[in-house]
Short mmCIF file of C-alpha atoms in Angstrom, two decimals:
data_model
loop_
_atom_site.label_atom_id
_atom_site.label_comp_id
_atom_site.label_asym_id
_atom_site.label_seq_id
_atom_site.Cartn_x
_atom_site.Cartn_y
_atom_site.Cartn_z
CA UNK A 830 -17.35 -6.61 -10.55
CA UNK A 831 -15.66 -3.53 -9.86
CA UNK A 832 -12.69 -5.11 -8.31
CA UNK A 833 -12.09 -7.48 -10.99
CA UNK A 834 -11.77 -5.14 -13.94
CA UNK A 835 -9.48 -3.24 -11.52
CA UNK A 836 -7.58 -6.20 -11.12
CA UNK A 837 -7.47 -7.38 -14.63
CA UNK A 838 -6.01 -4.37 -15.56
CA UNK A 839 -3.13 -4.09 -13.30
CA UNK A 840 -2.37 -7.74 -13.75
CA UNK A 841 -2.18 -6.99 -17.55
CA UNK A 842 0.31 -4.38 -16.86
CA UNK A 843 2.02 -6.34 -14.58
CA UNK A 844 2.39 -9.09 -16.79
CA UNK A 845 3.34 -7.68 -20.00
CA UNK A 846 7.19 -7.83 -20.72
CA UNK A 847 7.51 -4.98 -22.31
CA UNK A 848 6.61 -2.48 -19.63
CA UNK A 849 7.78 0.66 -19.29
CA UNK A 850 7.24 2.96 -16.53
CA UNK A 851 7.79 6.92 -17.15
CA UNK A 852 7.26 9.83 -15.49
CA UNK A 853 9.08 12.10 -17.96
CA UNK A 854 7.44 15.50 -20.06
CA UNK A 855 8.45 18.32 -22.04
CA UNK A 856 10.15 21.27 -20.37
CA UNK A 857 9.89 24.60 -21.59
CA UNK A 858 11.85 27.70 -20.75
CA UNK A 859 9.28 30.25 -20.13
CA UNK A 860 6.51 27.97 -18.80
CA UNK A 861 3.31 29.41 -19.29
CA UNK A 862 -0.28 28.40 -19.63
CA UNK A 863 -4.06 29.58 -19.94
CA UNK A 864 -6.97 28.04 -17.47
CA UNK A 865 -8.16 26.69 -20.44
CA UNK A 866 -5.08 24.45 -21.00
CA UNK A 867 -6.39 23.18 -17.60
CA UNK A 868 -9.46 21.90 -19.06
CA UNK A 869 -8.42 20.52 -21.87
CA UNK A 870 -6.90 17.15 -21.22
CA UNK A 871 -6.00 14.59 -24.07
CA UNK A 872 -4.34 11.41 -23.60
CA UNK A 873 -1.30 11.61 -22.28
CA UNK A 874 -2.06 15.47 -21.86
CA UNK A 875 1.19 16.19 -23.90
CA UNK A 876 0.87 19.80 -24.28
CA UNK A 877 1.55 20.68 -20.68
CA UNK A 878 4.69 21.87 -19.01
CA UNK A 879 6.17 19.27 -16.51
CA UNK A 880 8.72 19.10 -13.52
CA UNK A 881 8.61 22.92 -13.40
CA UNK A 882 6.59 25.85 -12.15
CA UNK A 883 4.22 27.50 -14.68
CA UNK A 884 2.14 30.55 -14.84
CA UNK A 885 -1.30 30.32 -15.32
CA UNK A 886 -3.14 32.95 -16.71
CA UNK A 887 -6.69 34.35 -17.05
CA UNK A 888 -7.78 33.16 -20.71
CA UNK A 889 -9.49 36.12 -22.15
CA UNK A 890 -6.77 38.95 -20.44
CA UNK A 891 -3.75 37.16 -20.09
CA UNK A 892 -3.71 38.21 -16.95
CA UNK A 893 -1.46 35.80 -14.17
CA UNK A 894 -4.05 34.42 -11.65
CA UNK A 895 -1.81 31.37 -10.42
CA UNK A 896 0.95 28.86 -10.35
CA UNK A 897 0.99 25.26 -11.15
CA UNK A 898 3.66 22.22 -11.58
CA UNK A 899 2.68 19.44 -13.42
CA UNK A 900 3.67 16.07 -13.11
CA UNK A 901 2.78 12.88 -15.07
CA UNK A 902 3.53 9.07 -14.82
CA UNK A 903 2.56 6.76 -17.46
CA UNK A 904 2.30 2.60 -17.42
CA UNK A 905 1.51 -0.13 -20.04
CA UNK A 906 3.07 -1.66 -23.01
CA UNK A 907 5.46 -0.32 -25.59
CA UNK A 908 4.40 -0.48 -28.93
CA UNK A 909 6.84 -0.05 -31.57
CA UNK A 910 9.06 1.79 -29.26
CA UNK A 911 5.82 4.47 -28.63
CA UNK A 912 5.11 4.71 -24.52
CA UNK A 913 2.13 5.33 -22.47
CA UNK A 914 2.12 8.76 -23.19
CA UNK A 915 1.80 8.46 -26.91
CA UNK A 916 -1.43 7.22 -27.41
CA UNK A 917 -4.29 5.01 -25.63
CA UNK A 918 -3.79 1.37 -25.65
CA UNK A 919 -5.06 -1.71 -24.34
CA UNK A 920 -2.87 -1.99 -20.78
CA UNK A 921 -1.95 1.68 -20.64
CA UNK A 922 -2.38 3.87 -17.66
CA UNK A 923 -1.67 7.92 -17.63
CA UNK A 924 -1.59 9.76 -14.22
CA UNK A 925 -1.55 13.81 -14.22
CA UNK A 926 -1.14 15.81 -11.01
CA UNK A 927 -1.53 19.54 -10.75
CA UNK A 928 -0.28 21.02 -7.93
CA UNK A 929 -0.59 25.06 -7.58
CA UNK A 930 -2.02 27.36 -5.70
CA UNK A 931 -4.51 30.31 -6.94
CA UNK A 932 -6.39 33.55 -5.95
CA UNK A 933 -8.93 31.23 -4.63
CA UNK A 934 -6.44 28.83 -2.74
CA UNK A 935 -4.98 26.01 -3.08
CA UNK A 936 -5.07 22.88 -4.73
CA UNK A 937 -3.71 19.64 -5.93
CA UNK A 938 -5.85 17.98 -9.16
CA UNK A 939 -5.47 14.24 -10.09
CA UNK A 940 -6.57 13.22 -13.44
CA UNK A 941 -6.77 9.35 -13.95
CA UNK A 942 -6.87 7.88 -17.97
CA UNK A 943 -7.49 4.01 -18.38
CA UNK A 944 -7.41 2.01 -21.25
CA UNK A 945 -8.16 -1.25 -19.86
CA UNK A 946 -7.59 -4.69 -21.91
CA UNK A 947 -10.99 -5.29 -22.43
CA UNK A 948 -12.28 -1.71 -23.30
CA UNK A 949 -14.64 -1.85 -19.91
CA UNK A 950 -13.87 0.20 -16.58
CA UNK A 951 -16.17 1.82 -14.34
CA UNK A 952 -16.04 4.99 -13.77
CA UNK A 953 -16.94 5.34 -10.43
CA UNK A 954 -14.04 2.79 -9.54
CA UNK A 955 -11.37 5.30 -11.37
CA UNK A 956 -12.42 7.98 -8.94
CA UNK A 957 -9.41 8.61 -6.66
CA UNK A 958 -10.80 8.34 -2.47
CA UNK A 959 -7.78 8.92 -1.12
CA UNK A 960 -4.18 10.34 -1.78
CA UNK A 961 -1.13 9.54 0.72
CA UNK A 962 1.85 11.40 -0.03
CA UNK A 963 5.18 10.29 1.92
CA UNK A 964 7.09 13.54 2.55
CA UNK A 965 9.96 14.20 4.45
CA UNK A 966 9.72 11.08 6.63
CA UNK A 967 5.59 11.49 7.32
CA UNK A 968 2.63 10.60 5.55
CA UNK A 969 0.22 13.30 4.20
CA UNK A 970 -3.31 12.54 3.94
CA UNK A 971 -5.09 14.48 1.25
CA UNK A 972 -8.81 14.05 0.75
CA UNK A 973 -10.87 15.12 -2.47
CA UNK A 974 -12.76 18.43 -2.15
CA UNK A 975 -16.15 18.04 -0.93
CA UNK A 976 -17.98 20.97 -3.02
CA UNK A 977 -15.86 20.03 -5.87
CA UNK A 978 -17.32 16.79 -7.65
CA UNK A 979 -15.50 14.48 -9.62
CA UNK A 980 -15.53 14.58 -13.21
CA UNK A 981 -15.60 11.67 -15.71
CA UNK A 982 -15.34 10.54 -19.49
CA UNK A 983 -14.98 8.17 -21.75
CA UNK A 984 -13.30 8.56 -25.51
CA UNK A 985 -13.81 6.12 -28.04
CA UNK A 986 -9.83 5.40 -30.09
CA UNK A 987 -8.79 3.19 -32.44
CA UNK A 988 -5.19 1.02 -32.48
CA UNK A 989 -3.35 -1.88 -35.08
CA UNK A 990 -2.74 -5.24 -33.90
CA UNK A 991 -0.39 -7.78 -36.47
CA UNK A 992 -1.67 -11.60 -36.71
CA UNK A 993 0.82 -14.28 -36.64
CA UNK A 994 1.00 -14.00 -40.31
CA UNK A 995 1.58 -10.24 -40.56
CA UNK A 996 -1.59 -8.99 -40.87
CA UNK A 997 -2.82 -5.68 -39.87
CA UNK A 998 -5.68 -4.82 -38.58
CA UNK A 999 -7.67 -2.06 -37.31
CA UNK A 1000 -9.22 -2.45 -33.79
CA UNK A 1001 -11.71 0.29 -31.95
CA UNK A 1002 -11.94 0.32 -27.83
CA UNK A 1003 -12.61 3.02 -25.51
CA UNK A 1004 -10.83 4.54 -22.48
CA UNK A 1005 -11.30 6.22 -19.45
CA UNK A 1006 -10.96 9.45 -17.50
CA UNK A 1007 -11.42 11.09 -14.09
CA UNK A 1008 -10.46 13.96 -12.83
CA UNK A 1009 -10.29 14.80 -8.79
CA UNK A 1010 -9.78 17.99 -7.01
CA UNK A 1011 -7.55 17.62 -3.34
CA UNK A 1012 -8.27 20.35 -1.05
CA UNK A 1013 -4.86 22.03 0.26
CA UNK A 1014 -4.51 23.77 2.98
CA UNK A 1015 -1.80 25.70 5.06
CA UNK A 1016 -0.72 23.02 7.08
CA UNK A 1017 -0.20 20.70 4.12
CA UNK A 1018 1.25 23.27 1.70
CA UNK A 1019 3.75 24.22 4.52
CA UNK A 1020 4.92 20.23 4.11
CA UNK A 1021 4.73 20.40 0.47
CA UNK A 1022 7.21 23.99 0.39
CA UNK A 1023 9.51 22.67 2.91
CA UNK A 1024 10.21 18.67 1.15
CA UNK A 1025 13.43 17.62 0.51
CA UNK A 1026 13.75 17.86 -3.34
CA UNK A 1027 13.86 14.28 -3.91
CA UNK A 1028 10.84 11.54 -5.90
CA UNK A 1029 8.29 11.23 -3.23
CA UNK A 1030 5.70 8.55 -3.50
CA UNK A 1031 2.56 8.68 -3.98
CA UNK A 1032 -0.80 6.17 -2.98
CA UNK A 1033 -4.17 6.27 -4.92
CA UNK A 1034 -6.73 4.70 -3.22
CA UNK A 1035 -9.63 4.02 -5.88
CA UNK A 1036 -13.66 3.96 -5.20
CA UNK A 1037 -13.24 0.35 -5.25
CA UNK A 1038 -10.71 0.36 -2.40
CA UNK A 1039 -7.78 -0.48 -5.06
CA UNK A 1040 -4.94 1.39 -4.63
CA UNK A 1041 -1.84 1.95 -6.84
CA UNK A 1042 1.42 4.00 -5.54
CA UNK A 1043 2.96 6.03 -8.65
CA UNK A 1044 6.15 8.42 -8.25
CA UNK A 1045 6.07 12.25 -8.21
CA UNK A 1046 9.53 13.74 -10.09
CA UNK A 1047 12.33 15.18 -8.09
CA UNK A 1048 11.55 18.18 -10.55
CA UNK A 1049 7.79 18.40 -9.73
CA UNK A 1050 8.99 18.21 -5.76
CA UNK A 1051 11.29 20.70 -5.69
CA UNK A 1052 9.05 23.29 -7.39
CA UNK A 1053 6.07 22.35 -5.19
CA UNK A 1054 7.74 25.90 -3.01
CA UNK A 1055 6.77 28.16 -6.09
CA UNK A 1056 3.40 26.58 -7.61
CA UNK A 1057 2.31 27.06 -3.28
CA UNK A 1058 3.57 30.75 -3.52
CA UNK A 1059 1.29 32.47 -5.24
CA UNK A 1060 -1.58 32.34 -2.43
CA UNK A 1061 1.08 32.01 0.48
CA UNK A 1062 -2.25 31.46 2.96
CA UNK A 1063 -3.36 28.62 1.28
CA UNK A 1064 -6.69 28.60 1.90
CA UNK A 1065 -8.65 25.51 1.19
CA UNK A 1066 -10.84 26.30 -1.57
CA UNK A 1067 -14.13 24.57 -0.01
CA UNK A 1068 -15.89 26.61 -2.50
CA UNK A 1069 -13.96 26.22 -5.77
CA UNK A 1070 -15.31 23.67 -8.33
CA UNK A 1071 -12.15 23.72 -10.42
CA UNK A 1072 -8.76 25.25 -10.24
CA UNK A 1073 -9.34 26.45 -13.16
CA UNK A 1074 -12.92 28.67 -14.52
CA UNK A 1075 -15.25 27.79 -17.16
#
């Protein structure tokens, strides 16, 4: 079961001509955010910072307690010229990665958002096993943090389809969201500072043994040296939840 809604989906996207595959955000010029921007996600996450280092402060001192790059690639049908990013819809796939390092240690986060065709997913099947990063001509094995369990949701939304006669009509579905801590520690980090600054790829391997490969931006790559430079040891944070606190 789990492997056929997983299929579905992909050969939805796969299928649909007007694809469009982005991994583009908003830049800012003194990037900047609180933990609880962290925990806030909405589709799309469109209020984050991308392809560049960011601050991230304590959210009731404003005091800086890490760094962070963001980076986001989006999949599905355009509709009326509105990407991925915009807003959930049937076919549409959003991947977020947070890569940064904090007092605790280090850390990469991977947050998953479905909107499958049908308006079913599993969760447990959007729950990343397994991340492969190729880097610098090796591949990087990155495992989710055992004390820190996965997190899931689902959010009910609303979209218009047009009839063959021009019709409009409202339609409600649901879609889906997980969201992973990686453990990083020195070794890796060390791999991450030192990559050329080029797209590197990446490989999610799902809880039903799926796997996609998505892109991480030249821009996210070649800032992976200051979101790692806050906690230079990199410790892996074995005992960290979140990267970010309640």
């Amino acid at each position: 079961m789990l492997k056929k809604w997983w299929r579905s989906t992909l050969l939805a996207l796969v299928l649909i001509p007007t694809l469009v595959n982005l991994s583009i955000g908003r830049t800012y010029a003194d990037a900047s955010l609180s933990e609880d921007d962290l925990n806030s996600m909405s589709w799309g996450a469109p209020k984050l910072p991308y392809n560049q280092a960011a601050n991230i402060k304590d959210s009731l001192v404003d005091a800086p307690v890490g760094k962070v790059v963001v980076d986001r690639h989006g999949i599905g049908p355009t509709v009326l010229f509105q990407g991925p990013f915009s807003q959930p819809y049937p076919g549409r796939a959003v991947f977020v990665s947070l890569w940064g390092s904090k007092i605790e240690g280090c850390f990469l986060e991977t947050i998953v958002q479905l909107a499958p065709p049908n308006g079913e997913a599993n969760l447990e099947a959007l729950v990343p096993t397994l991340l492969e990063l190729g880097v610098g001509g090796q591949i990087v094995q990155l495992s989710p943090q055992p004390s820190a369990k996965p997190k899931g949701g689902t959010q009910n939304y609303t979209y218009t389809v047009t009839d063959n006669n021009g019709k409009e009509s409202t339609v409600s579905s649901t879609w889906y969201m997980t969201r992973t801590i990686f453990g990083i520690d020195s070794k890796v980090a060390n791999i991450l500072r030192d990559a050329p600054a080029k797209e590197v790829r990446a490989r999610i391997t799902f809880g039903n043994n799926q796997s996609t490969i998505i892109p991480i931006g030249v821009g996210t790559v070649s800032n992976w040296k200051e979101a790692y430079s806050f906690n230079p040891k990199c410790v892996n944070m074995n005992e960290v939840q979140t990267p970010s606190k309640k």
